Every structure is written in structure tokens, then in C-alpha cells.
Tab-separated table of C-alpha atoms in Angstrom:
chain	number	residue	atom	x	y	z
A	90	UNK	CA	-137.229	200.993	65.185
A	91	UNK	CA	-138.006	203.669	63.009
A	92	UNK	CA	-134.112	204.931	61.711
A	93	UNK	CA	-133.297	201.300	61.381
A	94	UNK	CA	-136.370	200.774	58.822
A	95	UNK	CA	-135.468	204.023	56.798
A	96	UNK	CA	-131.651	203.085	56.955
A	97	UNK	CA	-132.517	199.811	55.499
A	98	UNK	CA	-134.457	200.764	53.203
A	99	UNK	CA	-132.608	203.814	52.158
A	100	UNK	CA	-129.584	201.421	51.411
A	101	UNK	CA	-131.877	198.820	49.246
A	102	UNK	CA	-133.481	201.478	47.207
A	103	UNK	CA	-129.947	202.875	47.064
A	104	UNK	CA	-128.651	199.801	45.361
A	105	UNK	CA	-131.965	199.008	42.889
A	106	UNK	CA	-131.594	202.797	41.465
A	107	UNK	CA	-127.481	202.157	40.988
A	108	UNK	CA	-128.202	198.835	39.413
A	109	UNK	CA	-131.547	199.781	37.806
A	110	UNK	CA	-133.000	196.753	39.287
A	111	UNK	CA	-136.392	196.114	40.489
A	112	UNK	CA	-136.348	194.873	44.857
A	113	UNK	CA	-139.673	193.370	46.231
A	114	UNK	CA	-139.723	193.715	50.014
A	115	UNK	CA	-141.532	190.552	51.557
A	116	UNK	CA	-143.339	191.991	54.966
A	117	UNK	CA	-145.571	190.940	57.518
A	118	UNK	CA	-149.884	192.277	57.753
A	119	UNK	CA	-150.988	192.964	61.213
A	120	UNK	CA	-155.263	191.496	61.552
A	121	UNK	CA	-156.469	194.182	59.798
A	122	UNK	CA	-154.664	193.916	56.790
A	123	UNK	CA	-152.200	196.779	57.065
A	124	UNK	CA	-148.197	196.913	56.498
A	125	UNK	CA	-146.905	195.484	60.440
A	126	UNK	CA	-144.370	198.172	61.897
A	127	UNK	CA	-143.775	201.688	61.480
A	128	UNK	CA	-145.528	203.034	58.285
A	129	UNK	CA	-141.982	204.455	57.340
A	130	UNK	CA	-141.366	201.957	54.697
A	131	UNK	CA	-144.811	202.588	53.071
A	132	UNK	CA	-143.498	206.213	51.992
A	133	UNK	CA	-140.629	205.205	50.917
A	134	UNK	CA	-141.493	202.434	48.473
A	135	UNK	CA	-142.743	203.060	45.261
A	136	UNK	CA	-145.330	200.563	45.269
A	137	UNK	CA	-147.286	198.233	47.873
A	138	UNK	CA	-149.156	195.492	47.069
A	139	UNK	CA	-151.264	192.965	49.315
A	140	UNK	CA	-152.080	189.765	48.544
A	141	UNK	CA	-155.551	188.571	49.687
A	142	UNK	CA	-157.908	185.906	49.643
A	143	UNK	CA	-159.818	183.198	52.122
A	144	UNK	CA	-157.481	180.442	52.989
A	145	UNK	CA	-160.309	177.601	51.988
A	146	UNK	CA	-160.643	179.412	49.100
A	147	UNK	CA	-158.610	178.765	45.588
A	148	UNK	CA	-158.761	182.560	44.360
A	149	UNK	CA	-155.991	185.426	45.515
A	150	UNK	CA	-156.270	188.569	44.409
A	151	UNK	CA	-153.086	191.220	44.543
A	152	UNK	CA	-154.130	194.842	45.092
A	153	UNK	CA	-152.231	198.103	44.577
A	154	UNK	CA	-152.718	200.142	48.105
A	155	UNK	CA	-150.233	202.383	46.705
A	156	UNK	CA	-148.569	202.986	43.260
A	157	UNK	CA	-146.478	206.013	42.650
A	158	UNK	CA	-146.132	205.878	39.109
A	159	UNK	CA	-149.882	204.421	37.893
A	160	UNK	CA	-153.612	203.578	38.591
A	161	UNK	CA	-154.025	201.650	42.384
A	162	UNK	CA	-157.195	200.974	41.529
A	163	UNK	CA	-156.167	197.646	39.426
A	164	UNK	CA	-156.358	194.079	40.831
A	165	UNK	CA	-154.928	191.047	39.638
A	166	UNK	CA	-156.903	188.144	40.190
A	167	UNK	CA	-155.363	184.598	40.423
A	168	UNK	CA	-156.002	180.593	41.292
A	169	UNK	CA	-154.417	178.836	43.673
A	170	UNK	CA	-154.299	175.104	42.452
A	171	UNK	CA	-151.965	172.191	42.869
A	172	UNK	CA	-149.880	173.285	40.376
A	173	UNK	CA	-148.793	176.312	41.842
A	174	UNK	CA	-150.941	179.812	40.953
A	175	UNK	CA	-151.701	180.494	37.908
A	176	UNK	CA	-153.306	184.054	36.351
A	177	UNK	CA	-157.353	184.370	35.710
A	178	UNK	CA	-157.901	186.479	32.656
A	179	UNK	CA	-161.511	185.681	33.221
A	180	UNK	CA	-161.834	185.107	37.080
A	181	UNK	CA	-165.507	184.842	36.854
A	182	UNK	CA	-165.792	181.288	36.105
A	183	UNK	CA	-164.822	181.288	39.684
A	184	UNK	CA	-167.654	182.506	40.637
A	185	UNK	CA	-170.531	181.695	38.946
A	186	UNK	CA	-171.877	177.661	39.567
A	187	UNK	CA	-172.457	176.181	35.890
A	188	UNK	CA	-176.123	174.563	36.286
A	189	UNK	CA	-178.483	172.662	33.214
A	190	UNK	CA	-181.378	174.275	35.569
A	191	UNK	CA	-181.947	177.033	37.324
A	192	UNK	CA	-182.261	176.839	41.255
A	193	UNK	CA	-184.196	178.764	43.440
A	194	UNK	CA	-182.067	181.081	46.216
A	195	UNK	CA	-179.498	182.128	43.351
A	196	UNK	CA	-179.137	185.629	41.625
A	197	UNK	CA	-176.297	186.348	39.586
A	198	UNK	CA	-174.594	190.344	39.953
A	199	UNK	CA	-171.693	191.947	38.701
A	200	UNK	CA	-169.073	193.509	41.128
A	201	UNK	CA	-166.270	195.854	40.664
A	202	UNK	CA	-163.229	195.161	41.864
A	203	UNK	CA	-160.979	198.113	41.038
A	204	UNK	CA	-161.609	198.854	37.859
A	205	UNK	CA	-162.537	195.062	36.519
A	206	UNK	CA	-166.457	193.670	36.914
A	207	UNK	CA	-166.835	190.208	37.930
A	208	UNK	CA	-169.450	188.052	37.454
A	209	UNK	CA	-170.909	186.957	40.736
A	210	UNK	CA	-173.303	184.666	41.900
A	211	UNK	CA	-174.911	185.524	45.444
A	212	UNK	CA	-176.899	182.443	46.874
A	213	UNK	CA	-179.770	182.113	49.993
A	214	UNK	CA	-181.678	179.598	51.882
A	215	UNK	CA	-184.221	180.417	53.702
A	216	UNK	CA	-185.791	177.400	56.179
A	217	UNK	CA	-188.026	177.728	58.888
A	218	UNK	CA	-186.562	178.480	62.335
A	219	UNK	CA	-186.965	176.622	65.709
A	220	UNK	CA	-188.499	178.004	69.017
A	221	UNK	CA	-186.402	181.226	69.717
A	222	UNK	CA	-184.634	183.861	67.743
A	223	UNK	CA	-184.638	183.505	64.089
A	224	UNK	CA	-180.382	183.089	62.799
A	225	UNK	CA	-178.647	185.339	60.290
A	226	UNK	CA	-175.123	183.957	58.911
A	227	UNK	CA	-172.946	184.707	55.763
A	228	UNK	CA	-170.564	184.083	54.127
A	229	UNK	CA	-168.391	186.423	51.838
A	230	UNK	CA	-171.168	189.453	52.198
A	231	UNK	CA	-171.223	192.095	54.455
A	232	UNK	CA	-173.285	190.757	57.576
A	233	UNK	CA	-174.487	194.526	57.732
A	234	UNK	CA	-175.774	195.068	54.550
A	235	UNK	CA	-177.485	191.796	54.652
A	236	UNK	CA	-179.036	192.681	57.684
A	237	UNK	CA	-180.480	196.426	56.300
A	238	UNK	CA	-181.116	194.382	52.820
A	239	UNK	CA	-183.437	191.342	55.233
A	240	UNK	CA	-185.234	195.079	57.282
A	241	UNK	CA	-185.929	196.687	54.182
A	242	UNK	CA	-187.446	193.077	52.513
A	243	UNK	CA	-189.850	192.736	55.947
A	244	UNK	CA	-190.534	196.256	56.059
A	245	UNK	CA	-190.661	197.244	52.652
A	246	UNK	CA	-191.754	194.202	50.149
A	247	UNK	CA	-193.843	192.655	52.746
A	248	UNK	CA	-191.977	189.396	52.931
A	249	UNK	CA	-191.811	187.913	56.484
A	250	UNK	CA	-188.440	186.541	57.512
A	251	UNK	CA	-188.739	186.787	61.235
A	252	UNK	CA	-190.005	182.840	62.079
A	253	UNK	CA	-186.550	182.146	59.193
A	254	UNK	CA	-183.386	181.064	59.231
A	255	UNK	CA	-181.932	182.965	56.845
A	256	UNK	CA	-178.312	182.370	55.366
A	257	UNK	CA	-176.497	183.739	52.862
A	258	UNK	CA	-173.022	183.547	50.772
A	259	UNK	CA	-171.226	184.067	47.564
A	260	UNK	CA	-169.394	181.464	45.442
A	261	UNK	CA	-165.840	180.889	45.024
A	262	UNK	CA	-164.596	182.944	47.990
A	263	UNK	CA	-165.048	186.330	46.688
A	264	UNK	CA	-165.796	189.085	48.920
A	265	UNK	CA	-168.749	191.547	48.275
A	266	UNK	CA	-169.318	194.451	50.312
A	267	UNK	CA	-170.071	197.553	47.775
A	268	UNK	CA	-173.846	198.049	47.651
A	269	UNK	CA	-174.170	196.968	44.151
A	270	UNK	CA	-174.812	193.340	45.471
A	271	UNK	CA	-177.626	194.253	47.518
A	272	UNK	CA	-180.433	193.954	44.799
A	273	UNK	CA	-179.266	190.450	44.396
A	274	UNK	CA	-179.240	189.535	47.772
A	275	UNK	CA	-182.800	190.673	48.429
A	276	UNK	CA	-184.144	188.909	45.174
A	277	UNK	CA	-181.912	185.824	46.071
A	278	UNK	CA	-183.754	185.762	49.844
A	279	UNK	CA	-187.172	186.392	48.349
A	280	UNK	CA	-186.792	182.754	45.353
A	281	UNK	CA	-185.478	180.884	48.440
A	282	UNK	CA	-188.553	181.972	50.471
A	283	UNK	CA	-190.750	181.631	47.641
A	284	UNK	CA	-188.581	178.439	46.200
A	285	UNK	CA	-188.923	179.690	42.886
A	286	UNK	CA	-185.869	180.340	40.692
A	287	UNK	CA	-184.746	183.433	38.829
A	288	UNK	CA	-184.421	182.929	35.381
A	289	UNK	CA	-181.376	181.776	33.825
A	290	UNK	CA	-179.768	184.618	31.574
A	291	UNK	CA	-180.859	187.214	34.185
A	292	UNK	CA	-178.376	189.621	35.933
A	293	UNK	CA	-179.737	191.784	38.749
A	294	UNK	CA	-177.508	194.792	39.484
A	295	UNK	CA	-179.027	197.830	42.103
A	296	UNK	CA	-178.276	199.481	45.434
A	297	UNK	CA	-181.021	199.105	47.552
A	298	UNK	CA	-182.289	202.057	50.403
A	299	UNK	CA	-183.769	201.997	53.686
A	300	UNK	CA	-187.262	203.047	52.086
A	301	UNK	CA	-187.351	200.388	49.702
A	302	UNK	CA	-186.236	202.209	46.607
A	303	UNK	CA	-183.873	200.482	43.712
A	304	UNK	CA	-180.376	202.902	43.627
A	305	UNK	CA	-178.236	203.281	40.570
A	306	UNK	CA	-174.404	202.311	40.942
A	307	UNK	CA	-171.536	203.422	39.694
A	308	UNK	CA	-169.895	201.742	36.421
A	309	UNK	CA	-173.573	200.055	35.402
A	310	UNK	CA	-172.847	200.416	31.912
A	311	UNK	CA	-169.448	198.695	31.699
A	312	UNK	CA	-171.290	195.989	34.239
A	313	UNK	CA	-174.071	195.510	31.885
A	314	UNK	CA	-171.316	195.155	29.011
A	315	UNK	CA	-169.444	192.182	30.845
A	316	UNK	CA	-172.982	190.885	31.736
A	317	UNK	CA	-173.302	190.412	27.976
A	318	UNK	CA	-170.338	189.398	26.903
A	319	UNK	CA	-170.884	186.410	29.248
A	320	UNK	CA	-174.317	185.547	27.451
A	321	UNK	CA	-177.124	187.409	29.541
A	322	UNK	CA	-179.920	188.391	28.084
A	323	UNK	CA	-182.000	190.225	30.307
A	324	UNK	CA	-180.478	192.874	33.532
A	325	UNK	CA	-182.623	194.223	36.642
A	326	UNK	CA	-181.620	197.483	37.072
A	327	UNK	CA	-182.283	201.038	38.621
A	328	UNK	CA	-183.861	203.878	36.584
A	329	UNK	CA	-181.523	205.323	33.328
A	330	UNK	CA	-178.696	202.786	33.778
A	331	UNK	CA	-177.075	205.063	31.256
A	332	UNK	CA	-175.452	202.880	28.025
A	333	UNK	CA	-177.429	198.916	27.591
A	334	UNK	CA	-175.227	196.942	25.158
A	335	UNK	CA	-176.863	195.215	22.077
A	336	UNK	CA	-178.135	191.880	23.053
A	337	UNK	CA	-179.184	192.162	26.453
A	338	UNK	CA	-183.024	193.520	27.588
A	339	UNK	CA	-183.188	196.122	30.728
A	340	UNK	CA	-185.945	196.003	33.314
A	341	UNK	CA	-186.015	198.978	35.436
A	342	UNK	CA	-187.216	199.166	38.739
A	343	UNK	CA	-187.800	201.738	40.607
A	344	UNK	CA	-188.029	199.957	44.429
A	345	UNK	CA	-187.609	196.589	45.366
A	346	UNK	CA	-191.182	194.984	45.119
A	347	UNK	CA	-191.069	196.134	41.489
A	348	UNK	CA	-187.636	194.510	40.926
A	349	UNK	CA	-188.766	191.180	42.545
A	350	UNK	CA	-191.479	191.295	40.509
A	351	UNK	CA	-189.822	191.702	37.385
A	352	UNK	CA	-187.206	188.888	38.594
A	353	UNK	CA	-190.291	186.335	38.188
A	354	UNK	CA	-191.648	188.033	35.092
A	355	UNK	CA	-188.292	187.913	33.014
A	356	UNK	CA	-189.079	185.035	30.142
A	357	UNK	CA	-186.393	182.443	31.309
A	358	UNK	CA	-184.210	179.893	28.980
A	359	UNK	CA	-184.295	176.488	29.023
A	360	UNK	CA	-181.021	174.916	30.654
A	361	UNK	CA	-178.350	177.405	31.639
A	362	UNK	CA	-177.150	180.399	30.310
């Protein structure tokens, strides 16, 4: 009951401030995700954390839902090996596949988790349905968004998906469901269709609306800087992305048959980035 989880934990944090000792409480998650039982003992801690992640998937992430005394916006990102789990100080070679060639149905973004971009790699195939209702399945995106991003490409960019399978899915188990993904995702679905790659070195990074149009996002230019630090050169982007970092070319788009134009139009480089 209620008394009996403030009594408890009234006696722990009792004996951490005395000793000046730091107490983890281990707790169950109900399906959605939140703290099981009365949300009593989420006042009273200073801190609560959640550990997340797929489990076919090697990466976990911990996340701050609450943090009295800092930021709860930071997230630690770890892999789960057969050793044990170790920390990622660069999580993105999670997900991004290393390739010599470029392969049609891939575009790489970067997503913000917290406070920290990731490089991501968002991948499609596209394949010609049979008699009946075309199928729509991912896989670490937001079946939503997908769905709006598929509309708009139909409606929009005049690219007809509805005699297609279409399926689509991120690498490494991550989780993308901020809008910043859903440039790549529409660019990824039109090389599959077209079964023409995107050039290596390229970066796509954009919001996209229900009348076609390319949206900025928030944090583009400290996406555009991890972009570069990783070695691309060129970034598909909405209209003043604000600060471009030396060594990497911006391509501005102001809808989305402009930016999947200028995905095909980007000089590529040999082998991989």
C-alpha cells in the first residue's frame, strides 16, 4: 500500500543521508514503461532512471525520467555483449552498417537522444505486392510517421507505392520516433523504389509535412557537427539550417521532390564513407 511504500522508503533514505551513502532501489515497469505501484516512491527519490532497449537487440540505453539535482535530458548508451555491458562513448557504430558500396534503400540521419546525436542509418525495401492490399511493416520507426511519410511520397512527390510492399527499419535496435528521421525515410523508400543508392558521405536530416514541404528541426547544427566529425561530406537539409561546420556541403530543400532530387544529384565517393 501506499504508507507502507513511504515508510520504507522514508527509513532507507533515512539511513543513506545518516551514512552519506548512495541506495539504488531495484523496481518493477508496468507495459508501458512506467514505475509499477503507487507513484509515491517516484517523489520521494532523488533520481529515477529506466533502463531500455529491444531484447534481440545488443544496445541499452539508461534514461533520467527524473533528476532532482541535474539535466534529465542525458542518456547513457551501452552494449550488451558476452562479456557483460560495457559503455559506448560512440554508440553510433551501432548503428550505422559499414559497406565498400553503397546500397540502394539506405539513408543515413542523425537523431537526438537527450541531448547526444546519433548517427543512424534508416533502411527500405520496396517489392511489388500480390493480389490484395499492399503491406506496411517496421521496425524501430514509428508505424505512424511512416505511414504520413509513404501519403505525403504518393501524394506529394508523385511516387506510387500502392501495388508495394513497403517495409521499413533502423539498424542496431535503436528507436526513432522524433520527426527528424522522416526525410530519411522518404528518400530511403524512394532509392528502394527506384533501386538506386544515395551517395555514400551523404546525411539527410528534415521534418517532413503533410503538403510536401522539407521542416527544419531542432539541434541541426550540433547534428550537422557530429555528421562531420564522422566523415560526411555533403547534408540534405531544410532552409537556414543555422551553423554548417567546415568540411561538410549543405543542400537545402525546400519540399520533398527537391530533396529527393538533390539525394541523386549529390557527387558520391567511391567505397564507403
Amino acid at each position: 500500500g501506499v504508507a507502507q511504500v513511504r515508510e520504507v522508503a522514508g527509513v532507507l533514505i533515512r539511513a543513506a543521508k545518516q551514512r552519506g551513502i548512495t541506495t539504488i532501489l531495484v523496481g518493477h515497469v508496468t507495459k508501458d514503461g512506467s514505475v509499477a505501484g503507487p507513484r509515491t516512491l517516484e517523489h520521494l527519490v532523488d533520481v529515477v532512471l529506466n533502463v531500455e532497449g529491444d531484447r534481440h537487440a545488443r544496445l541499452r540505453l539508461v534514461r533520467a525520467q527524473k533528476n532532482r539535482f541535474g539535466p534529465a535530458d542525458e542518456v547513457g548508451c551501452f552494449d550488451l555483449g558476452d562479456e557483460g555491458i560495457r559503455e559506448l562513448s560512440d554508440p553510433s557504430e551501432l548503428f550505422v552498417t559499414r559497406r565498400h558500396d553503397p546500397v540502394s534503400g539506405t539513408a543515413i540521419t542523425v537523431a537526438m537522444e537527450g541531448t547526444r546525436p546519433l548517427v543512424t542509418e534508416v533502411q527500405a525495401l520496396v517489392d511489388p505486392t500480390s493480389p490484395g492490399q499492399a503491406r506496411r511493416a517496421t521496425s524501430g520507426l514509428d508505424a505512424s510517421r511512416v505511414a504520413m511519410v509513404l501519403a505525403v511520397l504518393e501524394r506529394r512527390a508523385g511516387i506510387g507505392l500502392k501495388t508495394h510492399d513497403t517495409y521499413t527499419a533502423t539498424v542496431g535496435g535503436v528507436k526513432l520516433s522524433e520527426p527528424a528521421a522522416d526525410l530519411a525515410v522518404a528518400i530511403a523508400v524512394a532509392s528502394a523504389l527506384a533501386d538506386k543508392p544515395v551517395p555514400a558521405g551523404t546525411v539527410i536530416i528534415g521534418e517532413v509535412g503533410l503538403a510536401g514541404e522539407v521542416r527544419r528541426v531542432t539541434g541541426t547544427p550540433r547534428r550537422l557537427a557530429e555528421a562531420a566529425r564522422h566523415g560526411f561530406t555533403h547534408a540534405i537539409v531544410a532552409h537556414e539550417p543555422g551553423t554548417v561546420p567546415a568540411g561538410i556541403k549543405v543542400y537545402e530543400a525546400a519540399d520533398i521532390r527537391a530533396a529527393i532530387d538533390a539525394a541523386f544529384k549529390v557527387p558520391g565517393r567511391p567505397g564507403s564513407r
